XYZ file of C-alpha atoms in Angstrom:
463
model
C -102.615 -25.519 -47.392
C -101.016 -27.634 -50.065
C -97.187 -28.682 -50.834
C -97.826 -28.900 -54.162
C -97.111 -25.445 -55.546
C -95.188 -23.388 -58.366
C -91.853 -21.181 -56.961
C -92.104 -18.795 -60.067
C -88.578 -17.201 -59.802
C -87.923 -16.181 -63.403
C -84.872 -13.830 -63.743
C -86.861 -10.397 -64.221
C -86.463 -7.093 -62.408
C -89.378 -7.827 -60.545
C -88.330 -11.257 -58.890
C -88.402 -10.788 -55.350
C -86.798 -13.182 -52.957
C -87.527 -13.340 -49.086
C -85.393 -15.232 -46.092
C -86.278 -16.064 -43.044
C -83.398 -17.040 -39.891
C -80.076 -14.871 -41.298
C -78.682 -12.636 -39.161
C -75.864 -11.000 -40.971
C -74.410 -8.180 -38.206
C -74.143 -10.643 -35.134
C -70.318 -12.017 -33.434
C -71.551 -15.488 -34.651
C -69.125 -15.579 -37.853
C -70.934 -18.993 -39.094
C -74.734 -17.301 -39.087
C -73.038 -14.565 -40.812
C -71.308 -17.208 -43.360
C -74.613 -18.590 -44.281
C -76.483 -15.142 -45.096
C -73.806 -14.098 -47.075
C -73.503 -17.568 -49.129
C -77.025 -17.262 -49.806
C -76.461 -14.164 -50.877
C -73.869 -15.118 -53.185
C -76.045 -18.063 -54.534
C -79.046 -15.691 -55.194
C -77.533 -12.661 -57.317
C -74.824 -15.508 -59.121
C -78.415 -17.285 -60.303
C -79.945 -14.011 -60.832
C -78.152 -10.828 -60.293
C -81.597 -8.881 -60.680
C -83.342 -9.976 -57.750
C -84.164 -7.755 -54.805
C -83.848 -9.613 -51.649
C -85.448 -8.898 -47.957
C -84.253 -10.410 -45.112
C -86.876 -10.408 -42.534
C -85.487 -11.305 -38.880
C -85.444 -10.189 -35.508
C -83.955 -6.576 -35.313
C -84.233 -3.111 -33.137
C -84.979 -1.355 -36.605
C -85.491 -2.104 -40.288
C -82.899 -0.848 -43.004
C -80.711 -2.039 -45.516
C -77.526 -3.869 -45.487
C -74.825 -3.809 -48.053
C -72.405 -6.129 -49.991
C -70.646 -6.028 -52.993
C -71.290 -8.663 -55.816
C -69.411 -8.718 -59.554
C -67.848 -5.839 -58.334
C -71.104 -3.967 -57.620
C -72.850 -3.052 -54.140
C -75.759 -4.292 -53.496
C -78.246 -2.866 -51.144
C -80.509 -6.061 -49.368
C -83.651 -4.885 -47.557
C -83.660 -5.632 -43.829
C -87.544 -5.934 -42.049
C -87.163 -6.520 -38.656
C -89.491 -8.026 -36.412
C -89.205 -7.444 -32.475
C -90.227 -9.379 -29.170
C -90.145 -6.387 -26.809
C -93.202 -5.210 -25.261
C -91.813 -1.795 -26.083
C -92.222 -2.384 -29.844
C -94.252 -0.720 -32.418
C -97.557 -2.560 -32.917
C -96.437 -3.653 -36.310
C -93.008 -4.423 -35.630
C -94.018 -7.289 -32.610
C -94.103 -10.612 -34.005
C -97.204 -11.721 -32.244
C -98.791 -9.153 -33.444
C -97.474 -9.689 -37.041
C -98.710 -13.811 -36.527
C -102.595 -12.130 -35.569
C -102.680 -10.292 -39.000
C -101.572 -13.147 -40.782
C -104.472 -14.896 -38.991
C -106.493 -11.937 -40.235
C -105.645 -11.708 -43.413
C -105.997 -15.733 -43.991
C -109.960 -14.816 -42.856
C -110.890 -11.501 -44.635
C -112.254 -12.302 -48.081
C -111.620 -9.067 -49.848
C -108.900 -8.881 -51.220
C -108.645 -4.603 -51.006
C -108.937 -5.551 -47.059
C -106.096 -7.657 -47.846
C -103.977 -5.214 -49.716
C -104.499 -2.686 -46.796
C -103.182 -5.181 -44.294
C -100.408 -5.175 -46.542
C -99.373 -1.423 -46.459
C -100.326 -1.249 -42.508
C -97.694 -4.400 -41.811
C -93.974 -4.605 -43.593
C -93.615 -8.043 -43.097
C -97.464 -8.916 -44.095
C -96.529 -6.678 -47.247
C -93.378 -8.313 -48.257
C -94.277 -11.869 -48.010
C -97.428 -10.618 -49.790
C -95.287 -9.816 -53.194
C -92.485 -12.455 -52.966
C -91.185 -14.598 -55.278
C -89.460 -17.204 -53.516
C -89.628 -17.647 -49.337
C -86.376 -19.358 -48.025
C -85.714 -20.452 -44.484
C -81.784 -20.782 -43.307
C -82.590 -21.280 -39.245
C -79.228 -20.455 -38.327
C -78.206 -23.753 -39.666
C -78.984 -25.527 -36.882
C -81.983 -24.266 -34.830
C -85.114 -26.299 -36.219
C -84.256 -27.969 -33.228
C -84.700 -28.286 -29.415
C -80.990 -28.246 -28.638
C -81.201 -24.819 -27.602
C -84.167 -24.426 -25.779
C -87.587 -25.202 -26.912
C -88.632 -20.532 -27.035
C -85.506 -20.561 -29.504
C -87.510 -23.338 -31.782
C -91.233 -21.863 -30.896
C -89.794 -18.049 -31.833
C -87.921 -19.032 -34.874
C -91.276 -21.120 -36.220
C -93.586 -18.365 -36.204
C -92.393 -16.897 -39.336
C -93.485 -19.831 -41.121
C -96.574 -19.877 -39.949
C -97.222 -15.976 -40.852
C -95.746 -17.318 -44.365
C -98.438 -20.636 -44.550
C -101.129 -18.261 -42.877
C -100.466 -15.694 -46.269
C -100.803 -18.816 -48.329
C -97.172 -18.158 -49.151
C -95.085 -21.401 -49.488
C -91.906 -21.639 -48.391
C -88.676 -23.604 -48.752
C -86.256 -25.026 -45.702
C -82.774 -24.548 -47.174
C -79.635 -26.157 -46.602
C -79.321 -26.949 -42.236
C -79.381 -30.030 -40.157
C -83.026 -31.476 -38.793
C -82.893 -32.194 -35.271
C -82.299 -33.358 -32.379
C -85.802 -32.780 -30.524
C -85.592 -34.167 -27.492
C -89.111 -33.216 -25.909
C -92.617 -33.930 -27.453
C -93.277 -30.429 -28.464
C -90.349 -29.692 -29.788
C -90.824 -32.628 -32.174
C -94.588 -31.430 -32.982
C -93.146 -27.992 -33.952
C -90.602 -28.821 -35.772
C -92.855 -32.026 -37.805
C -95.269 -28.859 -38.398
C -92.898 -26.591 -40.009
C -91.368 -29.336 -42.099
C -94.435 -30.784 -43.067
C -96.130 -27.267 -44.327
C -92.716 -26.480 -46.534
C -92.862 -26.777 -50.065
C -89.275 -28.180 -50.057
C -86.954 -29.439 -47.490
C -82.960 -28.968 -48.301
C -80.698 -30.722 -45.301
C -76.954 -30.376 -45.675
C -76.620 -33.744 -43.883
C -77.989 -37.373 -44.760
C -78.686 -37.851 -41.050
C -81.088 -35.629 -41.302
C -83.035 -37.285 -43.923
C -83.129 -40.215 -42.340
C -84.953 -38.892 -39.083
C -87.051 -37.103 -41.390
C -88.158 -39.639 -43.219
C -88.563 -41.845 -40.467
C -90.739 -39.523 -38.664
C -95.159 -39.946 -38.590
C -96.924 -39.056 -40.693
C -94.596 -39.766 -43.615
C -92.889 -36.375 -43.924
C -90.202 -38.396 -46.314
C -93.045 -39.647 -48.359
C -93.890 -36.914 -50.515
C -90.404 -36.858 -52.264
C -89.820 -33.433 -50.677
C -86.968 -33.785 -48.846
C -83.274 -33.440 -50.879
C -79.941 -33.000 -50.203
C -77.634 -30.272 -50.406
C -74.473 -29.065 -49.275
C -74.108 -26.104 -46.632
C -74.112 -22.916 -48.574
C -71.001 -21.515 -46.934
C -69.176 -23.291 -49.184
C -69.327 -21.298 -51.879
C -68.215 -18.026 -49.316
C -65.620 -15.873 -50.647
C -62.774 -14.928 -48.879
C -61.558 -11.109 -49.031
C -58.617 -9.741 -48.157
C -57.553 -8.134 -44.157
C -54.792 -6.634 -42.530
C -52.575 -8.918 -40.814
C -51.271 -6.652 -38.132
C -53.299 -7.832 -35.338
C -51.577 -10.979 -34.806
C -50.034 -11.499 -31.152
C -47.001 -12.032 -31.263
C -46.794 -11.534 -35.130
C -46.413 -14.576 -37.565
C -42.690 -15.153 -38.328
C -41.158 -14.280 -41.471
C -40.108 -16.456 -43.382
C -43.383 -18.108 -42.388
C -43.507 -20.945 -40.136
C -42.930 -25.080 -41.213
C -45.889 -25.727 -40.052
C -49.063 -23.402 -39.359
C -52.020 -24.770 -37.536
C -55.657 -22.946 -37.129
C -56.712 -23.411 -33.544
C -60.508 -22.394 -33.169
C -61.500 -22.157 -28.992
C -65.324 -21.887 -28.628
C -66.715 -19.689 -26.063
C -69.587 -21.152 -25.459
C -68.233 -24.873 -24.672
C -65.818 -23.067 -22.418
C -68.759 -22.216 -20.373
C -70.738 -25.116 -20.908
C -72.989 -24.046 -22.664
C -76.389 -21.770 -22.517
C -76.847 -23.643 -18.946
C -73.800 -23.408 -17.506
C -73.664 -27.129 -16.509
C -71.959 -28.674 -19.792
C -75.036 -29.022 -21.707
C -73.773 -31.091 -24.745
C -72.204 -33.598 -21.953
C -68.723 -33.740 -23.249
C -66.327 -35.868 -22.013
C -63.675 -33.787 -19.428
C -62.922 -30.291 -19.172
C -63.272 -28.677 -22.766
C -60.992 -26.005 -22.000
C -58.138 -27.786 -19.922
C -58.409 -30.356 -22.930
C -57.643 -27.558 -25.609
C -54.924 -26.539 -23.390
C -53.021 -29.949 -23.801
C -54.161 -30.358 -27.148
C -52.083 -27.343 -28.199
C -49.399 -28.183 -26.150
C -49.007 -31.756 -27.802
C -49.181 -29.960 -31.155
C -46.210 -27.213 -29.810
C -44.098 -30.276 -29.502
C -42.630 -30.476 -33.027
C -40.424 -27.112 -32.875
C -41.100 -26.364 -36.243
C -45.111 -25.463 -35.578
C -46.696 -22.369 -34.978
C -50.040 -22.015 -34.004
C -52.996 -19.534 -34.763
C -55.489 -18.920 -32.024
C -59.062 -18.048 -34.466
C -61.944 -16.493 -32.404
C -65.245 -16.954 -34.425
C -67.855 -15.924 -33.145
C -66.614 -12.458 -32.191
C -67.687 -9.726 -29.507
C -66.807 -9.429 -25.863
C -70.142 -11.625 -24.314
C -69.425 -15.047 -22.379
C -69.847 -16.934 -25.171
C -67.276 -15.356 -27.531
C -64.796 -16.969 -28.562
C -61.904 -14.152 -28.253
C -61.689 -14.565 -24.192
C -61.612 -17.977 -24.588
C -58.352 -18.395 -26.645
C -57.079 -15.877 -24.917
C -56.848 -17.821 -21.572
C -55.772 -21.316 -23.648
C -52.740 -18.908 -24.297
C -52.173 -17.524 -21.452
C -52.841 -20.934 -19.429
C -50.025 -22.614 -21.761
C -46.672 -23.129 -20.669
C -44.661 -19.530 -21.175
C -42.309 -21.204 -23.003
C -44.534 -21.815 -25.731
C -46.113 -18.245 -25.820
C -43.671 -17.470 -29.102
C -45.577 -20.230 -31.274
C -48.845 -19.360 -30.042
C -50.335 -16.365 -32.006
C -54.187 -15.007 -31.707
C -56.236 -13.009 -34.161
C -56.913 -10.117 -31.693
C -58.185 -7.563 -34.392
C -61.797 -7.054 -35.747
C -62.919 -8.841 -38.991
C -66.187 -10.286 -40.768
C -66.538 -13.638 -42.273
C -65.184 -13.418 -45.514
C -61.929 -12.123 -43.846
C -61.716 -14.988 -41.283
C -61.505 -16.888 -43.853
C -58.707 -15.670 -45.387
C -56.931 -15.757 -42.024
C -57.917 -19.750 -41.796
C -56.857 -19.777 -45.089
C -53.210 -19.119 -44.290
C -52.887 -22.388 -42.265
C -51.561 -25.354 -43.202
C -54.161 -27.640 -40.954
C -57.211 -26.607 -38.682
C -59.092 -27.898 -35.905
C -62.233 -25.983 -34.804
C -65.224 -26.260 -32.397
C -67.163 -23.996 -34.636
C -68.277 -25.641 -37.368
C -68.104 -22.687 -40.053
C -64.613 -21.866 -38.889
C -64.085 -25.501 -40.146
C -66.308 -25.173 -43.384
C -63.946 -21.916 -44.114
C -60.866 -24.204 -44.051
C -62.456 -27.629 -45.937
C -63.716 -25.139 -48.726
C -60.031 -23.579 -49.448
C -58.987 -27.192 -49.571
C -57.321 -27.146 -45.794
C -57.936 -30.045 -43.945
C -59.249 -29.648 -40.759
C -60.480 -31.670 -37.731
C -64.157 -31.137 -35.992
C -64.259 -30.890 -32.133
C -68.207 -31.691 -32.105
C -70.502 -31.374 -29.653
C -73.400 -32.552 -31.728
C -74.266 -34.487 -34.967
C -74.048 -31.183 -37.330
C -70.130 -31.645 -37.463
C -70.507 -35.195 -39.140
C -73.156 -34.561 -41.838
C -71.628 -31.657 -43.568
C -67.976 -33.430 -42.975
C -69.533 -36.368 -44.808
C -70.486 -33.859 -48.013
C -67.036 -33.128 -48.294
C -66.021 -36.863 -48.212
C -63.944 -36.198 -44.906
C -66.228 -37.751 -42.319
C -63.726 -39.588 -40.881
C -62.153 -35.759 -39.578
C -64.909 -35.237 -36.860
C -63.865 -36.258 -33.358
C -66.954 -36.369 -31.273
C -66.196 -34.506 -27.393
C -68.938 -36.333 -26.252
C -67.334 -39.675 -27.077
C -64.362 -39.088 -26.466
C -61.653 -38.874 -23.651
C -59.669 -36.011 -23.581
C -56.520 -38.177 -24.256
C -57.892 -40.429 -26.918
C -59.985 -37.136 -28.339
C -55.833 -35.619 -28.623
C -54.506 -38.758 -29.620
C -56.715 -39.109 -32.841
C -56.562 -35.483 -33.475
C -52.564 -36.009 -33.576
C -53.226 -38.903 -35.605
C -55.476 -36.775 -38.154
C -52.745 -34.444 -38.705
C -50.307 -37.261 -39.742
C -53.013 -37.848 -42.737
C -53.107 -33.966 -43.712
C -51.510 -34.836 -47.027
C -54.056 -37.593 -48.262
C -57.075 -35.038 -47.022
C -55.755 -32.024 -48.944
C -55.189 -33.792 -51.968
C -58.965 -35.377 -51.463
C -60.174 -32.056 -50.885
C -58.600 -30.377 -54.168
C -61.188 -32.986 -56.620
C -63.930 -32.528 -53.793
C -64.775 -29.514 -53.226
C -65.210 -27.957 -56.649
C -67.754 -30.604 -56.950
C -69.434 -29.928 -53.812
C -69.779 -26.444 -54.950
C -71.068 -27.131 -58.022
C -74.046 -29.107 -57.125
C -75.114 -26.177 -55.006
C -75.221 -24.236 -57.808
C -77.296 -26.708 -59.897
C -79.579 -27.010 -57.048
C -80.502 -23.729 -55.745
C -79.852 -21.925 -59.107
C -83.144 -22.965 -60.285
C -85.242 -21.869 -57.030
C -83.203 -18.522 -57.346
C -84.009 -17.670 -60.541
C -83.010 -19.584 -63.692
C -86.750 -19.345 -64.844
C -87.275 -22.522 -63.774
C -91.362 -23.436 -63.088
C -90.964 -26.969 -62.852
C -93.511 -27.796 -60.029
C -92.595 -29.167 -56.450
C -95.111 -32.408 -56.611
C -95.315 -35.791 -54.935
C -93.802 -38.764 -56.368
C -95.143 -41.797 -56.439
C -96.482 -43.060 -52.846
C -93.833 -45.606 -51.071
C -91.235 -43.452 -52.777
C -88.339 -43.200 -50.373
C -86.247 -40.355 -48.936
C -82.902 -43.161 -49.613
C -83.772 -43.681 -53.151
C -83.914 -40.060 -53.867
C -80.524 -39.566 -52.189
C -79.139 -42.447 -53.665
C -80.213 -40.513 -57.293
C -79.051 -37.011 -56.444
C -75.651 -38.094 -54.450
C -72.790 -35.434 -54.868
């Protein structure tokens, strides 16, 4: 299998464009951000293009969203893990005909693989293979099935002899052997490797084997960026927004799952003191100045433990009653372009969920990153704001509020840094995944010259 390969996606009728770890109807508003941003990217670069997104689903179907004033119907093949499945809808089963169809010579044995499997099919006829991986899950930070499950579609790709490019996410942190070896394997086999963080690059690059070596790896900024915002009720604030609007209107994001610490329970990212009792008194030292109002934002959505709507309810409820008039929360039902415009109404935000944060930075809104892992400071960094990430696992909960006080004396300076920022930042996603999307560009991926380095070429393609 080699990396050097043509991605024909000319802008014709027939361009077909495939993508691989989207999952556009789940709570998580930030997974559903980075679908719909590709989306955006792909049919602003070439409107004609039919896309598939193949993922883990109960059933296949179509999905629908509305571009240039048009709706747009995107293919949905689904791939399942229950032992209740059809045949050719379990993913093992879909990795043995790969394996299959890499060994068969004939290529009529081939073709009828193709018609007995969607996803052997599919990947058969595309144009362009793109892999989004939630963002953040080529990585052993949520368990090592998460990484192993989420890799097998790349190998069914390689096993086709389909190349594939990683697109904008962060690389990492693999903190077991295997997890390492899986994720050097699927980075290694891509054709192209986008990260939306320089930190990335660096491990990388610094990895054996040389996966930096090949001058395959670039940067590029997250793809929610370029997310439009779209316009929702406002009727399900509690208590309602004042009117004349407030002074002062700050976007509180609460995050479910570091409420509960995490998928095991046990604080799992190891931050420092009690998140929730932390966000509590951070939103109390906020309420001090009279003249602000805050705005409780749930988003990732849904009524599961790690939702985000329970948990800013209690912060609200667990504040002192006196300040229950200045503390609002979204209660009602909305998708991710409409968050956005409801982040979008504050004056200053400060999120655990990274996207919520992305949505604010990207209408020019400064905003502050709770992190619990090194995601938050990359894609800060694109935006020239690097400096707004407080790290919870750093951190004491009294210095953590004290520099998050501290940030929101600088609001001013940020906003106006933001205003000649991000335009740029969404520009050079434009220039970069225009091409792969289907400008008609057939440049081909190569090597450069051995002892080329992954710094130079960042140094050359820097925002």
């Amino acid at each position: 299998m080699t990396n050097e390969v043509y991605l024909n996606t000319a802008g014709s009728p027939k361009t077909r464009i495939c993508l691989f770890g989207t999952a556009p109807g789940v709570g998580n508003l930030g997974v559903r951000a980075l679908t719909h941003g590709l989306l955006v990217l792909i049919l602003e670069a070439n409107p004609r293009a039919r896309v598939w997104l193949l993922l883990g689903e109960r059933a296949p179907g179509r999905m629908t969203v509305w571009h240039g004033g048009r709706r747009r119907r995107i293919g949905v093949i689904n791939f399942r893990l229950s032992p209740r499945a059809r045949p050719t809808q379990h993913l093992l089963v879909i990795v043995g005909l790969a394996l299959l169809h890499r060994m068969l010579p004939l290529e009529a044995a081939r073709c009828w693989l193709g018609r007995l499997s969607p996803w052997i099919g599919t990947l058969r006829r595309a144009s362009f293979i793109g892999d989004i991986r939630g963002g953040d899950s080529l990585s052993d930070i949520y368990g090592l099935p998460r990484l192993v499950v989420g890799s097998l579609p790349n190998l069914v790709a390689r096993l086709l002899g389909r190349p594939y490019v990683l697109l904008p996410q962060t690389y990492g942190p693999f903190s077991s052997r295997l997890g390492r070896w899986v994720g050097g394997l699927v980075v290694r086999q891509a054709a192209l490797v986008l990260s939306r963080d320089r930190e990335s690059l660096d491990l990388l690059d610094s990895w054996p084997g040389g996966v930096g070596a090949r001058g395959r790896l670039r940067f590029c900024p997250d793809v929610a960026f370029v997310l439009p915002s779209a316009a929702v009720p406002m009727d399900s604030i509690a208590p309602p927004l004042p009117d004349p609007p407030p002074a002062r209107l700050i976007g509180l994001n609460i995050s479910g799952l570091l409420a509960i610490g995490g998928y095991s329970r046990d604080n799992m990212f190891g931050l420092r003191g009690e998140y929730e009792a932390t966000m509590r008194r951070l939103a109390e030292a906020l309420l001090e100045d009279p003249a602000t109002h805050i705005l409780l934002v749930p988003h990732v959505m849904g009524e599961g433990i790690e939702g985000d709507r329970a948990a800013c309810a209690r912060l609200r409820m667990a504040a002192q009653p006196s300040l229950h008039g200045r503390l609002h929360l979204w209660e009602g039902e909305c998708d991710q372009s409409q968050i956005k415009q409801i982040i979008g109404r504050c004056d200053f935000f400060i999120g655990a969920r990274m996207h919520a944060c992305i949505a604010a930075l990207s209408q020019g809104i400064p905003a502050v990153g709770i992190a619990y892992s090194r995601k938050f400071k990359g894609v800060f960094d694109s935006a020239g704001v690097g400096e707004m990430v407080l790290d919870a696992r750093r951190l004491e909960p009294d210095e953590l509020i004290r520099q998050c006080l501290a940030r929101l004396e600088q609001a001013g300076e940020v906003r106006a840094h933001l205003a000649e920022r991000i335009p740029r930042l969404q520009d050079e996603l434009r220039r970069q995944l225009g091409p792969l999307f289907g400008s008609g560009d057939l440049t081909p991926i190569q090597s450069e010259a051995p002892g080329a380095s992954a710094r130079a070429q960042r140094a050359r393609r820097a925002v």
